[in-house]
Amino acid sequence: MSTPVSEATGSTTVAHPPVEGPVFNRQAAADTASRPPTPIAGDITELIGNTPLLDLDRLGSAHGSLARILGKVEFFNPLSSIKDRIAWTIIRDAEERGLLTPGTLIVDITSGNTGIALAAIAASRGYPTKFYLGDNTSPDKRRLLEVLGAEVIDVPNSTFLDPEGLEILVTEILREHPDAFVANQLSNPVNPQIHFETTGPEIWRDTGGEVDFLVAGVGTGGTVSGAGRYLKEANPDLQVVVVEPGDASLPTEDNIYPAEIDGVHKVLDLEEGQLPPNYDTTIADEVIAVEAVEAYGFSRAVLRAEGLLVGPSAGAILAAATTLARRPGNAGKTIVAILPDTGERYLNAGVFS
């Protein structure tokens, strides 16, 4: 039988079999309806936490892993990053202590994710927000902050080369906004506290206590310090591994804007005052350096292998996790890698180019 040809266009028309109607599996529907109900959330803060662990076996196999790598997928939080946890805790704590009243301006220095979470929660509670961002911050993050109604102030990346630059910036912010509430994510103690109370216990619960390594980066230091502390108390043999940028991925006076790993900061060979106060310097058993090009490559690799769209900090953490997983001494062990945010925030930042 010949294939029909359209007289109007001359193009070939392919004959398809008739489309059958939907098949309604009533047993499958009944099974779903009989499961324990998911509580109806009163607002977005009730959706924060209890993020899933995903077995990254395809990624591991492609990179010669001898250990099991589990990714804790933090973009399942309502604002798509692990920073939802600390943003809500900071706001809630400030409200309870009378530091936030209706109309109070919330300000902070942020690389984007904490600001996004703060701005969203603040908008739902009637607080205006203003954030100071390095001028190399992903344009996707900046746009999200603007959509959420935050005022965004660019800070030259060169500011952060000065060991006293952050302190000078905070002083200027306080002078300009003496009545504002400064979220102060870098030193606010509720930051590591919430990771001790939620992130660490979630990992322990969902692995049934079968976890040998926690791999994370240091942005504010809260995740690795809080979750790491909980897991080490639960299992003193657990190893905490911190990822830091390689030398080529750090800004210098000669190259203020290198390819960077957003949200991953150096921890070794720094003076104590240059580290985030929330970072527990005793928590890490090992520090692995990863260059931005490798981090970006792993963000792309996990997307191809697992269909998981994550940002460059997750890419760096996965690069370190696979390094651990290839070591013969770690065969059969379980590595939990924190995947802090979604790759959708870096579509215009060169990560997936």
Coordinates of C-alpha atoms in Angstrom, one line a residue:
M1 CA 0.0 0.0 0.0
S2 CA 1.5 3.4 -1.0
T3 CA 2.1 6.2 1.5
P4 CA -0.5 9.1 1.0
V5 CA 1.0 12.4 -0.3
S6 CA -0.6 15.7 0.5
E7 CA -1.8 17.5 -2.7
A8 CA -1.5 20.9 -1.0
T9 CA 2.1 20.7 0.2
G10 CA 3.5 17.6 -1.6
S11 CA 4.7 16.4 1.8
T12 CA 4.4 12.7 2.8
T13 CA 1.6 12.0 5.3
V14 CA 2.3 9.1 7.7
A15 CA -0.7 7.0 8.7
H16 CA -0.8 6.3 12.4
P17 CA -2.9 3.6 14.1
P18 CA -6.0 4.9 15.9
V19 CA -5.4 6.3 19.4
E20 CA -7.0 4.2 22.1
G21 CA -8.7 5.9 25.0
P22 CA -7.3 6.0 28.5
V23 CA -7.3 2.8 30.5
F24 CA -8.5 3.6 34.1
N25 CA -6.8 1.2 36.5
R26 CA -9.2 1.3 39.4
Q27 CA -7.0 -0.9 41.6
A28 CA -4.0 1.5 41.2
A29 CA -6.3 4.4 42.1
A30 CA -7.6 2.6 45.1
D31 CA -4.1 1.8 46.3
T32 CA -3.2 5.5 46.0
A33 CA -6.3 6.6 47.9
S34 CA -5.6 4.1 50.7
R35 CA -2.1 5.4 51.5
P36 CA -1.6 7.7 54.5
P37 CA -2.7 11.2 53.6
T38 CA -0.2 14.0 53.1
P39 CA -1.0 16.8 55.5
I40 CA -2.3 19.9 53.8
A41 CA 0.2 22.7 54.4
G42 CA -0.9 26.0 55.9
D43 CA 1.9 27.9 54.1
I44 CA 5.2 27.2 52.3
T45 CA 7.3 27.0 55.5
E46 CA 5.5 23.7 56.3
L47 CA 6.9 22.2 53.1
I48 CA 10.5 22.8 54.1
G49 CA 12.7 19.8 54.9
N50 CA 12.2 16.0 54.6
T51 CA 13.9 16.1 51.2
P52 CA 14.6 12.7 49.5
L53 CA 17.8 10.7 49.1
L54 CA 18.4 9.5 45.6
D55 CA 20.7 6.5 44.7
L56 CA 23.0 7.9 42.0
D57 CA 24.1 4.4 40.8
R58 CA 24.2 5.4 37.1
L59 CA 26.5 8.3 37.8
G60 CA 28.6 6.2 40.1
S61 CA 28.9 3.4 37.6
A62 CA 30.0 5.8 34.9
H63 CA 32.8 7.1 37.1
G64 CA 34.1 3.8 38.5
S65 CA 32.6 4.0 41.9
L66 CA 33.1 1.2 44.3
A67 CA 30.9 2.8 47.0
R68 CA 27.2 3.8 47.0
I69 CA 26.5 7.5 46.4
L70 CA 23.3 8.9 47.7
G71 CA 22.3 12.5 46.8
K72 CA 20.2 14.5 49.2
V73 CA 18.1 16.4 46.8
E74 CA 17.6 19.8 48.5
F75 CA 15.8 21.5 45.5
F76 CA 12.7 19.6 46.7
N77 CA 12.3 22.4 49.2
P78 CA 9.7 24.9 48.2
L79 CA 12.1 27.6 47.1
S80 CA 14.4 25.0 45.5
S81 CA 17.4 25.1 47.8
I82 CA 18.8 24.0 51.1
K83 CA 18.8 27.6 52.2
D84 CA 15.0 27.4 52.7
R85 CA 15.8 25.6 56.0
I86 CA 17.9 28.5 57.5
A87 CA 15.8 31.3 56.0
W88 CA 12.6 30.2 57.8
T89 CA 14.5 29.4 61.0
I90 CA 16.1 32.9 61.0
I91 CA 12.8 34.6 60.5
R92 CA 10.9 32.5 63.0
D93 CA 13.6 33.0 65.6
A94 CA 13.6 36.8 65.1
E95 CA 9.8 36.9 65.4
E96 CA 9.9 34.9 68.6
R97 CA 12.5 37.3 70.1
G98 CA 10.6 40.4 69.0
L99 CA 13.3 41.5 66.5
L100 CA 10.9 41.4 63.6
T101 CA 7.7 43.4 63.6
P102 CA 5.3 44.2 60.7
G103 CA 7.1 46.3 58.1
T104 CA 10.6 45.7 59.4
L105 CA 13.2 45.6 56.6
I106 CA 15.2 42.4 56.3
V107 CA 18.7 42.8 54.9
D108 CA 21.7 40.5 54.3
I109 CA 24.7 39.7 52.2
T110 CA 23.9 36.7 50.0
S111 CA 25.1 34.7 47.0
G112 CA 21.5 34.3 46.1
N113 CA 19.8 31.2 47.6
T114 CA 19.4 32.4 51.2
G115 CA 18.1 35.8 49.8
I116 CA 15.6 34.0 47.6
A117 CA 14.2 32.0 50.5
L118 CA 14.2 35.0 52.8
A119 CA 12.5 37.2 50.2
A120 CA 9.7 34.6 49.6
I121 CA 9.0 33.9 53.2
A122 CA 9.2 37.6 54.1
A123 CA 6.8 38.5 51.3
S124 CA 4.2 36.2 52.7
R125 CA 4.6 37.8 56.1
G126 CA 4.7 41.4 55.2
Y127 CA 8.5 42.2 55.5
P128 CA 10.3 44.1 52.8
T129 CA 13.8 42.8 51.9
K130 CA 17.1 44.2 50.6
F131 CA 20.1 42.1 49.6
Y132 CA 23.7 42.8 48.8
L133 CA 25.1 40.4 46.1
G134 CA 28.5 40.0 44.6
D135 CA 28.3 41.4 41.1
N136 CA 29.3 38.0 39.7
T137 CA 26.1 36.3 41.1
S138 CA 24.1 34.3 38.6
P139 CA 21.7 36.5 36.6
D140 CA 19.0 33.9 37.2
K141 CA 19.2 34.4 41.0
R142 CA 19.2 38.1 40.7
R143 CA 16.1 38.0 38.6
L144 CA 14.3 35.7 41.1
L145 CA 15.1 38.2 43.9
E146 CA 13.6 41.0 41.9
V147 CA 10.5 39.0 41.0
L148 CA 10.1 38.4 44.8
G149 CA 10.1 42.1 45.4
A150 CA 13.6 42.4 46.9
E151 CA 15.8 45.3 46.4
V152 CA 19.2 44.1 45.0
I153 CA 22.5 45.9 45.5
D154 CA 25.5 44.8 43.5
V155 CA 28.8 44.5 45.4
P156 CA 32.1 44.4 43.4
N157 CA 33.7 41.0 43.7
S158 CA 37.0 42.7 44.6
T159 CA 35.4 43.6 47.9
F160 CA 35.7 40.0 49.1
L161 CA 39.5 39.9 48.3
D162 CA 40.0 42.2 51.3
P163 CA 40.1 40.2 54.6
E164 CA 38.2 43.0 56.2
G165 CA 35.9 43.7 53.2
L166 CA 32.9 41.8 54.7
E167 CA 33.1 43.5 58.0
I168 CA 33.3 46.9 56.3
L169 CA 30.3 46.1 54.2
V170 CA 28.3 45.0 57.2
T171 CA 29.2 48.2 59.0
E172 CA 28.0 50.2 56.1
I173 CA 24.7 48.3 55.9
L174 CA 24.1 48.9 59.6
R175 CA 24.9 52.6 59.2
E176 CA 22.5 52.9 56.3
H177 CA 19.7 50.8 57.9
P178 CA 20.0 51.1 61.7
D179 CA 16.4 49.9 62.2
A180 CA 16.6 46.9 59.8
F181 CA 16.9 43.3 60.9
V182 CA 20.2 41.8 59.5
A183 CA 19.7 38.1 59.0
N184 CA 23.4 37.5 59.3
Q185 CA 23.4 34.0 57.9
L186 CA 27.2 33.6 58.3
S187 CA 27.1 33.9 62.1
N188 CA 23.5 33.4 63.2
P189 CA 23.7 30.4 65.4
V190 CA 20.2 29.1 64.4
N191 CA 21.8 28.2 61.0
P192 CA 23.9 25.2 62.1
Q193 CA 21.2 24.5 64.8
I194 CA 18.5 23.8 62.2
H195 CA 20.8 21.4 60.3
F196 CA 21.5 19.6 63.5
E197 CA 17.8 19.3 64.2
T198 CA 16.6 18.4 60.7
T199 CA 19.1 17.7 57.9
G200 CA 21.3 15.3 59.9
P201 CA 18.5 13.4 61.5
E202 CA 16.8 13.0 58.1
I203 CA 19.9 11.4 56.6
W204 CA 20.3 9.1 59.6
R205 CA 16.6 8.1 59.5
D206 CA 16.4 7.5 55.7
T207 CA 19.6 5.5 55.5
G208 CA 18.7 3.5 58.6
G209 CA 22.0 4.6 60.1
E210 CA 23.9 3.0 57.3
V211 CA 26.0 6.1 56.3
D212 CA 29.8 6.3 56.3
F213 CA 30.5 9.7 54.7
L214 CA 28.9 13.1 54.5
V215 CA 30.1 15.3 51.7
A216 CA 29.2 19.0 51.6
G217 CA 30.5 22.4 50.7
V218 CA 31.0 25.4 53.0
G219 CA 28.9 28.5 52.0
T220 CA 27.9 29.7 55.5
G221 CA 29.2 26.6 57.2
G222 CA 25.8 25.7 58.7
T223 CA 25.0 22.5 56.8
V224 CA 28.3 20.7 57.3
S225 CA 28.7 21.9 60.9
G226 CA 25.1 21.1 62.0
A227 CA 24.4 17.9 60.0
G228 CA 27.9 16.7 60.4
R229 CA 27.8 17.2 64.2
Y230 CA 24.6 15.2 64.5
L231 CA 25.9 12.3 62.3
K232 CA 29.2 12.2 64.1
E233 CA 27.4 11.9 67.4
A234 CA 25.2 9.1 66.0
N235 CA 28.2 7.4 64.5
P236 CA 31.7 8.5 65.7
D237 CA 33.3 6.6 62.8
L238 CA 31.5 8.7 60.2
Q239 CA 33.7 10.8 58.0
V240 CA 32.8 14.4 57.1
V241 CA 34.4 15.6 53.8
V242 CA 34.3 19.3 52.9
V243 CA 34.7 20.5 49.3
E244 CA 36.6 23.7 48.6
P245 CA 37.4 25.5 45.3
G246 CA 40.8 24.8 43.6
D247 CA 43.2 27.7 43.3
A248 CA 42.2 28.4 39.7
S249 CA 38.6 28.9 40.8
L250 CA 39.3 31.7 43.3
P251 CA 39.3 35.4 42.6
T252 CA 42.7 37.1 42.7
E253 CA 43.8 40.7 42.2
D254 CA 44.9 39.6 38.7
N255 CA 41.7 37.8 37.9
I256 CA 38.7 39.1 39.9
Y257 CA 36.2 37.2 37.9
P258 CA 37.4 33.6 37.4
A259 CA 34.9 30.7 36.7
E260 CA 33.7 30.2 40.3
I261 CA 31.7 27.5 42.2
D262 CA 28.8 29.5 43.5
G263 CA 28.2 28.9 47.2
V264 CA 31.5 26.9 47.8
H265 CA 34.2 28.7 49.7
K266 CA 37.8 28.0 50.6
V267 CA 38.4 26.7 54.1
L268 CA 42.1 25.7 54.2
D269 CA 45.0 28.1 54.7
L270 CA 42.8 31.0 55.8
E271 CA 43.0 33.1 58.9
E272 CA 40.2 32.3 61.4
G273 CA 38.6 35.7 60.8
Q274 CA 38.2 34.9 57.1
L275 CA 36.1 31.8 57.8
P276 CA 32.3 32.0 58.3
P277 CA 31.7 32.0 62.1
N278 CA 29.2 29.2 61.7
Y279 CA 31.8 26.9 60.3
D280 CA 33.0 24.4 62.9
T281 CA 36.7 24.1 62.0
T282 CA 36.9 20.7 63.9
I283 CA 34.2 19.0 61.8
A284 CA 36.0 18.0 58.6
D285 CA 38.0 14.8 58.4
E286 CA 39.2 15.7 54.9
V287 CA 39.0 18.6 52.5
I288 CA 39.0 18.0 48.7
A289 CA 39.7 20.8 46.3
V290 CA 37.6 20.9 43.1
E291 CA 38.1 23.3 40.2
A292 CA 35.0 25.0 38.6
V293 CA 35.5 23.3 35.3
E294 CA 35.2 19.9 37.0
A295 CA 32.2 21.0 39.1
Y296 CA 30.4 22.3 36.0
G297 CA 31.2 19.0 34.3
F298 CA 29.7 17.0 37.1
S299 CA 26.5 19.1 37.0
R300 CA 26.2 18.2 33.3
A301 CA 27.2 14.5 34.0
V302 CA 24.5 13.9 36.6
L303 CA 21.9 15.5 34.4
R304 CA 22.8 13.1 31.6
A305 CA 23.1 10.1 33.9
E306 CA 20.3 10.6 36.3
G307 CA 18.1 13.4 34.8
L308 CA 18.9 15.5 37.8
L309 CA 19.3 19.2 37.3
V310 CA 21.6 20.6 40.0
G311 CA 23.8 23.6 40.4
P312 CA 27.6 23.9 40.4
S313 CA 28.0 23.5 44.2
A314 CA 26.3 20.1 43.8
G315 CA 28.6 19.4 40.9
A316 CA 31.7 20.1 43.1
I317 CA 30.3 17.9 45.9
L318 CA 29.6 15.0 43.4
A319 CA 33.1 15.3 42.0
A320 CA 34.5 14.9 45.6
A321 CA 32.0 12.1 46.3
T322 CA 33.1 10.1 43.3
T323 CA 36.7 10.6 44.3
L324 CA 35.9 9.0 47.6
A325 CA 33.8 6.3 45.9
R326 CA 36.7 5.2 43.7
R327 CA 39.1 4.5 46.6
P328 CA 39.4 0.7 47.1
G329 CA 39.2 1.2 50.9
N330 CA 35.7 2.6 50.5
A331 CA 34.2 -0.3 48.5
G332 CA 30.7 -1.1 49.7
K333 CA 30.4 2.0 51.9
T334 CA 27.7 4.6 51.7
I335 CA 28.4 8.3 50.8
V336 CA 25.7 10.9 51.2
A337 CA 26.3 14.0 49.0
I338 CA 24.4 17.2 49.7
L339 CA 22.9 18.6 46.5
P340 CA 22.1 22.2 47.6
D341 CA 20.0 23.6 44.8
T342 CA 18.6 23.4 41.3
G343 CA 20.5 24.0 38.1
E344 CA 17.7 26.2 36.9
R345 CA 19.5 29.1 38.8
Y346 CA 22.5 28.8 36.5
L347 CA 21.1 28.4 33.0
N348 CA 22.7 31.8 32.1
A349 CA 25.8 31.4 34.2
G350 CA 27.8 29.2 31.9
V351 CA 27.5 26.0 33.9
F352 CA 25.6 24.1 31.2
S353 CA 27.3 25.6 28.2

